[in-house]
XYZ file of C-alpha atoms in Angstrom:
576
model
C -9.250 -24.222 31.631
C -12.123 -25.793 32.522
C -15.474 -24.397 34.429
C -14.375 -26.063 37.628
C -10.398 -25.047 37.635
C -11.919 -21.411 36.239
C -13.345 -21.202 40.184
C -10.418 -22.857 41.710
C -8.104 -19.956 40.352
C -10.950 -17.240 41.249
C -10.663 -18.703 45.014
C -6.554 -18.909 44.865
C -6.304 -15.486 43.713
C -8.674 -13.975 46.301
C -11.448 -12.400 44.625
C -14.300 -11.301 46.379
C -17.181 -13.993 47.413
C -19.860 -12.283 45.791
C -17.746 -12.750 42.514
C -16.885 -16.161 42.930
C -20.652 -16.891 43.668
C -21.576 -15.676 40.594
C -18.611 -17.456 38.557
C -20.343 -20.584 40.219
C -23.618 -19.487 38.969
C -22.352 -18.769 35.485
C -20.296 -21.958 34.797
C -23.157 -23.722 36.386
C -25.376 -22.473 33.474
C -22.660 -23.659 30.820
C -22.098 -27.020 32.368
C -25.699 -27.780 32.709
C -28.011 -25.632 30.121
C -29.826 -24.528 32.944
C -33.218 -22.432 32.985
C -32.151 -20.171 36.147
C -29.687 -21.094 38.938
C -29.394 -19.125 42.108
C -27.340 -19.441 45.678
C -28.928 -18.683 48.810
C -26.381 -18.349 52.099
C -27.532 -17.970 56.050
C -25.779 -14.480 57.244
C -27.199 -13.198 60.400
C -29.811 -16.186 61.052
C -31.511 -15.405 57.634
C -31.402 -16.912 54.533
C -30.273 -14.665 51.414
C -30.247 -14.803 47.854
C -26.616 -13.953 47.133
C -26.208 -14.476 43.782
C -28.599 -15.577 40.787
C -28.691 -15.734 36.662
C -31.236 -13.499 36.227
C -29.210 -10.391 37.879
C -32.080 -10.206 40.710
C -31.191 -8.052 43.537
C -30.337 -9.231 46.863
C -32.888 -9.784 49.434
C -34.241 -12.498 52.401
C -36.179 -15.383 51.697
C -38.812 -16.386 53.786
C -38.406 -18.666 56.430
C -41.155 -20.723 55.668
C -40.006 -20.701 51.832
C -39.287 -24.362 50.527
C -35.306 -22.772 49.832
C -35.200 -22.635 53.618
C -36.803 -26.189 54.129
C -34.528 -28.122 51.639
C -31.518 -26.065 53.240
C -32.405 -27.277 56.876
C -32.735 -30.884 55.598
C -29.230 -30.618 54.574
C -29.219 -32.796 51.436
C -29.517 -32.853 48.020
C -32.546 -32.653 46.674
C -34.079 -33.586 42.811
C -37.578 -32.964 41.946
C -39.561 -34.031 38.600
C -42.008 -32.427 38.382
C -42.014 -29.710 40.722
C -45.198 -30.567 42.162
C -43.492 -33.197 43.860
C -42.703 -30.995 46.442
C -45.325 -30.051 48.716
C -44.357 -26.701 49.089
C -43.449 -25.893 45.371
C -45.523 -22.781 45.542
C -43.215 -21.206 47.891
C -39.909 -21.892 45.998
C -38.216 -18.126 45.376
C -38.501 -18.533 41.366
C -41.762 -20.279 40.765
C -42.687 -17.677 38.648
C -40.937 -20.094 36.135
C -43.831 -22.501 35.203
C -42.202 -24.034 32.285
C -39.621 -25.587 34.002
C -40.315 -29.219 34.983
C -37.603 -30.311 37.372
C -36.041 -28.510 40.444
C -32.643 -29.566 41.635
C -30.743 -28.556 45.075
C -27.117 -29.064 46.680
C -26.172 -28.455 49.758
C -23.384 -25.860 50.679
C -21.654 -27.439 53.610
C -19.119 -25.726 55.539
C -17.303 -26.906 59.053
C -20.019 -29.628 59.190
C -22.886 -27.214 58.822
C -25.152 -26.625 55.889
C -24.717 -22.633 55.585
C -26.904 -22.646 52.020
C -27.342 -24.088 48.874
C -26.863 -24.000 45.013
C -30.049 -24.441 43.213
C -31.383 -24.423 40.056
C -34.681 -24.945 37.756
C -34.220 -26.954 34.680
C -36.031 -29.064 31.665
C -35.075 -32.649 32.028
C -34.181 -34.837 29.048
C -33.889 -38.364 28.461
C -30.035 -38.148 27.982
C -29.308 -35.772 30.844
C -31.483 -37.038 33.919
C -31.702 -34.352 36.803
C -29.790 -37.045 39.066
C -27.014 -36.866 36.315
C -27.213 -32.922 36.728
C -27.097 -32.856 40.398
C -23.667 -34.746 40.756
C -22.661 -31.519 38.909
C -24.276 -29.012 41.211
C -22.959 -31.052 44.116
C -19.144 -30.489 42.841
C -19.827 -26.835 42.161
C -21.763 -26.176 45.901
C -18.692 -27.962 47.263
C -16.472 -24.969 45.563
C -18.942 -22.313 47.039
C -18.195 -23.846 50.036
C -14.342 -23.772 49.684
C -14.884 -20.171 48.711
C -16.487 -19.233 51.794
C -13.767 -21.428 53.986
C -11.018 -19.529 51.662
C -12.364 -16.099 53.020
C -12.415 -17.391 56.965
C -8.988 -18.502 56.404
C -7.992 -15.366 55.437
C -9.594 -13.467 57.981
C -8.360 -15.528 60.772
C -4.835 -15.164 59.460
C -4.961 -11.737 59.567
C -6.470 -11.228 62.573
C -3.943 -13.788 64.088
C -0.790 -11.779 62.576
C -2.328 -8.482 63.933
C -2.822 -10.418 67.267
C 0.828 -11.312 67.292
C 1.862 -8.024 66.595
C -0.442 -6.278 69.492
C 0.947 -8.868 71.985
C 4.509 -8.057 71.273
C 3.070 -4.178 71.618
C 2.012 -5.400 75.126
C 5.109 -7.000 76.125
C 7.153 -4.040 75.827
C 5.282 -1.863 78.635
C 8.205 -2.452 80.939
C 10.777 -0.997 78.707
C 8.321 1.894 77.338
C 9.550 5.589 78.590
C 6.022 6.838 77.633
C 3.257 4.303 78.883
C 0.752 6.918 77.599
C 2.192 7.082 73.523
C 2.324 2.686 73.927
C -1.394 2.774 75.042
C -2.645 5.024 72.290
C -0.554 2.428 70.107
C -2.470 -0.735 71.824
C -5.617 1.015 71.315
C -4.917 1.466 67.717
C -4.183 -2.185 67.389
C -7.379 -3.141 69.301
C -9.574 -0.975 67.091
C -8.116 -2.853 63.527
C -8.224 -6.160 64.895
C -11.673 -5.322 66.689
C -13.452 -4.133 63.512
C -14.153 -1.035 65.513
C -14.762 2.655 65.183
C -13.220 3.399 68.800
C -11.263 1.764 71.011
C -10.351 3.451 74.560
C -8.051 2.265 77.136
C -9.467 3.934 80.522
C -8.187 3.312 84.153
C -9.848 5.254 87.478
C -8.189 7.995 89.012
C -8.844 7.963 92.891
C -7.477 11.524 93.031
C -10.021 12.963 90.415
C -12.931 9.914 90.586
C -13.117 9.408 87.051
C -11.961 7.452 84.359
C -9.005 8.811 82.631
C -8.140 7.725 79.024
C -4.535 5.983 78.811
C -4.948 5.219 75.342
C -7.307 5.979 72.704
C -7.336 5.012 68.618
C -6.787 7.508 66.282
C -10.050 7.348 64.400
C -12.914 10.249 63.257
C -15.028 9.149 66.305
C -12.038 9.243 68.671
C -11.314 12.610 67.679
C -15.159 13.688 68.534
C -14.743 11.883 71.562
C -11.905 14.162 72.592
C -13.609 17.414 71.551
C -16.254 16.349 73.611
C -14.227 15.919 76.806
C -15.147 12.440 76.926
C -11.834 10.961 77.422
C -12.467 12.067 81.239
C -15.679 10.044 82.538
C -16.462 10.606 86.016
C -16.878 7.420 87.975
C -20.573 7.756 89.177
C -21.687 9.078 85.586
C -21.265 6.073 83.656
C -22.953 2.774 84.698
C -21.505 0.923 82.072
C -17.895 1.353 82.978
C -18.494 1.063 86.801
C -20.371 -1.845 86.758
C -17.705 -3.300 84.393
C -14.930 -1.967 86.725
C -16.405 -3.035 89.721
C -17.710 -6.545 88.666
C -15.528 -7.646 86.324
C -18.188 -8.395 84.130
C -18.436 -7.586 80.127
C -20.326 -5.357 78.880
C -21.778 -6.144 75.083
C -24.977 -4.709 73.855
C -26.535 -1.845 71.742
C -26.196 1.703 72.853
C -28.874 4.136 74.080
C -29.510 7.853 75.192
C -30.061 6.123 78.450
C -27.085 3.954 79.096
C -24.355 6.135 77.462
C -26.000 9.058 76.341
C -22.832 11.193 75.211
C -21.688 8.118 72.672
C -25.200 7.634 71.573
C -25.570 11.365 70.242
C -22.519 10.508 68.358
C -24.033 7.875 66.322
C -22.363 4.877 68.265
C -24.653 1.727 67.846
C -22.974 -1.044 69.825
C -20.188 -0.669 72.345
C -17.987 -3.777 73.722
C -16.581 -3.225 77.708
C -13.985 -5.784 79.400
C -12.068 -5.107 82.463
C -8.234 -5.062 82.436
C -7.181 -7.250 85.608
C -4.804 -9.454 86.672
C -5.400 -12.392 89.027
C -5.857 -10.210 92.091
C -7.379 -7.147 91.089
C -9.138 -4.833 88.682
C -6.730 -2.091 86.708
C -9.349 -0.304 84.474
C -11.509 -1.099 81.087
C -11.071 -1.826 77.501
C -13.906 -0.081 75.173
C -14.372 -1.000 71.501
C -17.365 1.438 69.851
C -18.944 0.640 66.641
C -21.171 3.100 64.201
C -22.439 -0.153 62.500
C -25.954 -1.909 63.015
C -24.338 -5.071 64.253
C -23.288 -6.277 67.464
C -19.342 -7.426 68.159
C -19.253 -10.999 67.361
C -18.019 -13.777 70.241
C -14.375 -13.916 68.309
C -13.888 -9.887 68.953
C -15.348 -10.825 72.461
C -13.055 -13.773 73.332
C -10.336 -11.832 71.883
C -10.842 -8.642 74.088
C -11.161 -10.594 77.322
C -7.936 -12.317 76.489
C -6.238 -8.831 75.735
C -7.744 -7.340 79.087
C -5.978 -10.197 81.268
C -2.849 -9.711 79.344
C -2.799 -6.025 79.717
C -3.691 -6.291 83.072
C -0.478 -8.647 84.125
C 1.777 -6.402 81.877
C 0.892 -3.416 83.711
C 1.102 -4.939 87.166
C 3.999 -7.320 86.726
C 7.210 -7.410 84.644
C 7.936 -11.274 85.617
C 4.451 -12.425 85.167
C 4.366 -10.780 81.903
C 7.338 -12.643 80.770
C 5.667 -16.160 81.673
C 2.538 -14.981 80.024
C 4.412 -13.978 76.556
C 6.378 -17.626 76.684
C 2.435 -18.986 77.442
C 1.265 -17.144 74.696
C 4.243 -17.986 72.117
C 3.073 -21.712 72.994
C -0.659 -21.326 72.554
C 0.047 -19.021 69.396
C 1.908 -21.902 67.659
C -0.616 -24.599 68.846
C -3.143 -22.564 66.796
C -0.629 -22.119 64.119
C -0.650 -25.821 63.981
C -4.300 -26.191 64.014
C -4.712 -23.351 61.443
C -2.022 -24.962 58.913
C -4.007 -28.498 59.339
C -7.088 -26.381 58.339
C -5.591 -24.831 55.623
C -3.836 -27.920 54.126
C -7.119 -29.897 54.213
C -9.003 -26.791 52.291
C -6.098 -26.912 49.624
C -6.120 -30.855 49.534
C -10.277 -30.326 49.355
C -9.631 -27.732 46.370
C -7.218 -29.790 44.065
C -9.648 -33.029 44.633
C -12.962 -31.214 44.088
C -11.520 -29.979 40.866
C -10.372 -33.536 40.003
C -13.449 -35.153 40.810
C -15.731 -32.339 38.563
C -13.335 -32.872 35.659
C -13.190 -36.617 35.641
C -17.200 -36.293 36.202
C -17.350 -33.814 32.881
C -15.171 -35.582 31.123
C -16.921 -38.856 31.443
C -20.118 -37.332 30.746
C -18.768 -35.810 27.527
C -17.288 -39.310 26.543
C -20.489 -40.858 26.732
C -21.849 -38.194 24.477
C -19.157 -39.495 22.074
C -17.166 -36.202 22.743
C -13.368 -36.936 23.534
C -12.008 -33.607 22.373
C -12.351 -32.468 26.171
C -10.394 -35.492 27.403
C -6.945 -34.353 27.000
C -7.382 -31.014 28.540
C -9.157 -32.727 31.454
C -6.241 -35.385 31.740
C -3.934 -32.394 32.254
C -6.105 -30.599 35.001
C -6.235 -33.908 36.964
C -2.464 -34.145 36.400
C -1.609 -30.270 37.823
C -4.236 -31.009 40.491
C -2.997 -34.333 41.629
C 0.570 -33.174 41.779
C -0.484 -30.123 43.793
C -2.301 -32.529 46.517
C 1.161 -34.811 46.391
C 3.173 -31.866 46.765
C 1.175 -30.634 50.182
C 1.357 -34.297 51.254
C 5.192 -34.094 50.775
C 5.638 -30.985 52.972
C 3.740 -32.071 55.769
C 6.064 -35.271 55.857
C 8.668 -33.119 55.721
C 7.790 -31.021 58.654
C 7.133 -33.690 60.575
C 10.747 -35.017 59.841
C 11.845 -31.823 61.008
C 10.180 -31.751 64.206
C 11.129 -35.262 65.287
C 14.987 -34.793 63.889
C 14.443 -37.280 61.467
C 15.092 -35.398 58.339
C 18.171 -36.547 56.916
C 20.567 -36.041 53.801
C 22.141 -38.127 51.233
C 25.258 -36.599 49.883
C 26.720 -36.975 46.746
C 29.202 -35.157 44.280
C 26.661 -32.864 42.618
C 27.585 -30.133 39.973
C 25.823 -27.152 40.885
C 25.909 -25.346 37.493
C 24.055 -27.979 35.701
C 21.516 -28.604 38.404
C 20.423 -25.063 38.491
C 20.349 -25.403 34.308
C 18.129 -28.145 34.973
C 15.508 -26.391 37.463
C 15.787 -23.403 35.398
C 14.464 -25.646 31.953
C 11.904 -26.807 34.243
C 10.381 -23.525 35.579
C 10.626 -21.864 32.204
C 8.029 -24.567 31.063
C 5.571 -23.439 33.804
C 5.284 -19.710 32.332
C 5.418 -18.297 29.498
C 5.137 -14.928 30.597
C 8.303 -14.932 32.433
C 12.265 -14.820 31.308
C 14.260 -16.864 33.145
C 18.068 -16.689 32.867
C 21.121 -18.268 34.626
C 24.166 -15.916 35.136
C 27.258 -17.922 36.634
C 30.912 -17.039 35.683
C 31.575 -20.869 36.709
C 30.974 -23.827 34.048
C 31.095 -26.242 36.906
C 31.010 -26.143 40.368
C 31.380 -29.498 41.953
C 30.133 -30.184 45.821
C 28.971 -32.917 48.008
C 25.216 -32.386 48.483
C 21.844 -33.939 48.382
C 20.835 -33.229 45.438
C 17.097 -33.988 45.054
C 16.962 -31.836 48.112
C 18.775 -28.663 46.330
C 16.240 -29.373 43.578
C 13.636 -28.723 45.968
C 15.031 -25.278 47.139
C 15.228 -24.041 43.679
C 11.921 -25.291 42.775
C 10.162 -23.575 45.534
C 12.265 -20.228 44.995
C 11.826 -20.115 41.307
C 8.131 -21.000 41.475
C 7.559 -18.456 44.197
C 9.449 -16.035 41.819
C 6.910 -17.079 38.781
C 3.978 -16.644 41.337
C 4.840 -13.500 42.867
C 5.317 -11.390 39.734
C 1.863 -12.408 38.364
C 2.733 -9.748 35.501
C 5.814 -11.701 34.212
C 9.119 -10.067 33.715
C 12.423 -11.439 33.845
C 13.653 -13.754 36.530
C 17.493 -14.741 37.158
C 19.343 -17.171 38.812
C 22.619 -16.262 39.778
C 25.750 -18.620 41.178
C 28.731 -16.640 42.233
C 31.460 -16.999 44.718
C 30.640 -15.988 48.137
C 33.067 -12.964 48.309
C 31.341 -11.862 45.169
C 28.074 -11.954 46.535
C 26.806 -8.804 48.203
C 26.389 -9.150 51.755
C 23.250 -9.341 54.019
C 21.853 -5.527 55.283
C 18.398 -5.323 56.593
C 17.807 -8.850 55.328
C 15.637 -11.725 57.345
C 18.261 -14.498 57.451
C 17.085 -18.029 58.245
C 20.020 -18.847 60.322
C 23.625 -17.606 61.466
C 25.880 -20.111 60.391
C 29.563 -18.979 61.419
C 31.266 -21.317 59.004
C 33.264 -20.015 56.109
C 30.605 -19.736 52.853
C 31.809 -21.036 49.295
C 29.184 -20.524 47.122
C 26.071 -18.453 46.993
C 22.779 -19.291 44.569
C 20.313 -16.222 44.200
C 16.885 -16.080 42.914
C 15.780 -12.647 41.694
C 12.136 -11.476 40.171
C 10.719 -7.872 39.785
C 7.209 -8.992 41.326
C 5.369 -7.739 43.910
C 7.924 -7.695 46.242
C 7.593 -7.905 50.525
C 6.672 -5.438 53.159
C 9.563 -4.811 55.227
C 7.409 -5.910 58.323
C 6.914 -9.373 57.086
C 10.562 -9.767 56.143
C 11.206 -11.048 59.925
C 8.773 -13.890 59.515
C 9.207 -15.425 55.738
C 11.098 -17.977 57.044
C 8.879 -19.470 60.097
C 6.869 -22.284 59.533
C 3.123 -22.097 58.158
C 3.655 -18.158 57.928
C 1.934 -16.637 54.993
C 2.160 -12.646 54.249
C -0.077 -10.259 52.474
C 0.989 -12.302 48.923
C -1.165 -15.118 50.031
C -4.171 -13.308 48.328
C -2.539 -13.651 45.207
C -0.703 -16.856 45.342
C -1.765 -20.052 47.094
C 0.511 -22.374 48.999
C 0.771 -23.800 52.455
C 3.070 -21.777 53.918
C 5.627 -24.371 54.377
C 8.310 -24.079 51.260
C 10.479 -21.465 52.601
C 10.479 -22.959 56.181
C 11.596 -26.498 54.552
C 14.104 -24.839 52.393
C 15.630 -22.864 55.243
C 15.777 -26.162 56.893
C 17.539 -27.509 54.036
C 20.090 -25.168 53.778
C 20.966 -25.273 57.369
C 21.294 -28.973 57.310
C 24.024 -28.624 54.475
C 25.611 -26.162 56.709
C 24.742 -23.079 54.738
C 22.392 -20.189 55.338
C 19.099 -18.583 53.672
C 18.085 -15.259 53.439
C 15.797 -12.589 51.567
C 16.271 -9.007 50.758
C 13.112 -7.019 49.119
C 11.501 -4.007 48.186
C 7.917 -3.494 48.079
C 6.272 -3.242 44.637
C 9.939 -3.706 42.903
C 10.903 -7.256 43.661
C 13.083 -10.097 45.886
C 15.848 -11.716 45.643
C 16.569 -15.050 48.404
C 19.857 -15.921 48.447
C 21.580 -19.310 49.827
C 24.933 -20.079 50.488
C 27.063 -23.521 51.002
C 29.954 -23.596 53.276
C 33.276 -24.681 51.832
C 33.704 -27.772 54.251
C 31.261 -29.292 52.111
C 33.435 -28.714 48.984
C 35.152 -32.060 48.040
């Protein structure tokens, strides 16, 4: 594995950002023989030293530093000698007087420069600064990918929690105990909003106070209950009263003046939004944090949205149904947008490795070193194939959506096809033992051979990916009457046709949590395993569609930490 590929693998494996940045620093040292390299990033409107080769502690750089100026310019810089930079003495590491050169490549995210990878170096006739800067640019792109990947995961995690919350809210009209459901909603609000306390309060005209309908189960909530703050007189709290009366959001730092009871419990910031429908306000939602940082715009937007949806749910069951349908459409569009961004990220991931590996191979060839070329070609071929697979998946999804996805039927020996795919999959991993179990020597049926290969390839590769510690993977072919019936499995389609044969792929890997089984065949869905293995979230969706077009169905049974089995059945009507 080369230096570029190792960073990509770390990003895909879900390493912590600080560890990935430090790996980039280490690899920049290995590639370029740098004297000192470091990464600076903007956070909370300040430029921070985030990683470096001298094990210096994280700290804020002065806004007048040369690094800040160069990041503000947003372009790569190569300086030889260093004194060519008017403000060179303000470089964070100008204590390196022996270094004659300084290079810096911007780290760009979503069209903005968010930091830079920089280094002091000693240029040589064979290695001019601008040659080194080309490699720094590739490594800076990998740092941007690491930042991007983290954002994707957080957005995906928040979206999954958000969808679960909408489902909870949609159950208000069927819930016998509104209080219990409100507590569940508050718990979910607290988790999604990254808060230490969530309250859902409604005014009581009889007692002239805000009564807590639901509260999160957190240590801070326990203190709030002990002090009787789950009942707040209307006239005693200006923040709640203002939000409820005017409908204006309150997002501010807490003081002894504006909410002394919570301030004394250590609360630093609060976010308060009204619960309302089109015509009236029904209550307020409160998020409170013990951290010295304000709730961000995402939290504000999310809580505002929930305030409206919760208001509709409490007020009007029929309107709630309309809201749920509207939200499903909106979420579908969000999923599409996130999918496009995710695919773009994965394509950049693959192409960045291809570019970096190609440049490194050319550099070594110019030095007369041909030993790296074969490894470089393997890396380039692998990453190019990944990029091609992403594109093919997008084409398949487009065809499915437009109704132009077609099968090309021919006689297929299912047993031979399975044996071929097993052999190909075994070549991908030395840590797994892949076997075929079948009482049938041959089994001919009419099918699209390439599409069945696509399904088997996807299932076998998934089995390898999601059992990272190795182990046995079993591919079985059996008559349908000998196959186990689905129990609490997730089934992709409910075909009523008589099923003739069943394929299954079993592993002993990480398994799938029970709460994810219901979504596993949905388009773009990627569960918690996405932190272990990369992918577009389309493989199972496309595979299930292929089986459905054959008149069959697909289902999965799984036990967390004990493995997963995917089943595919084909109907007797297809057998010739």
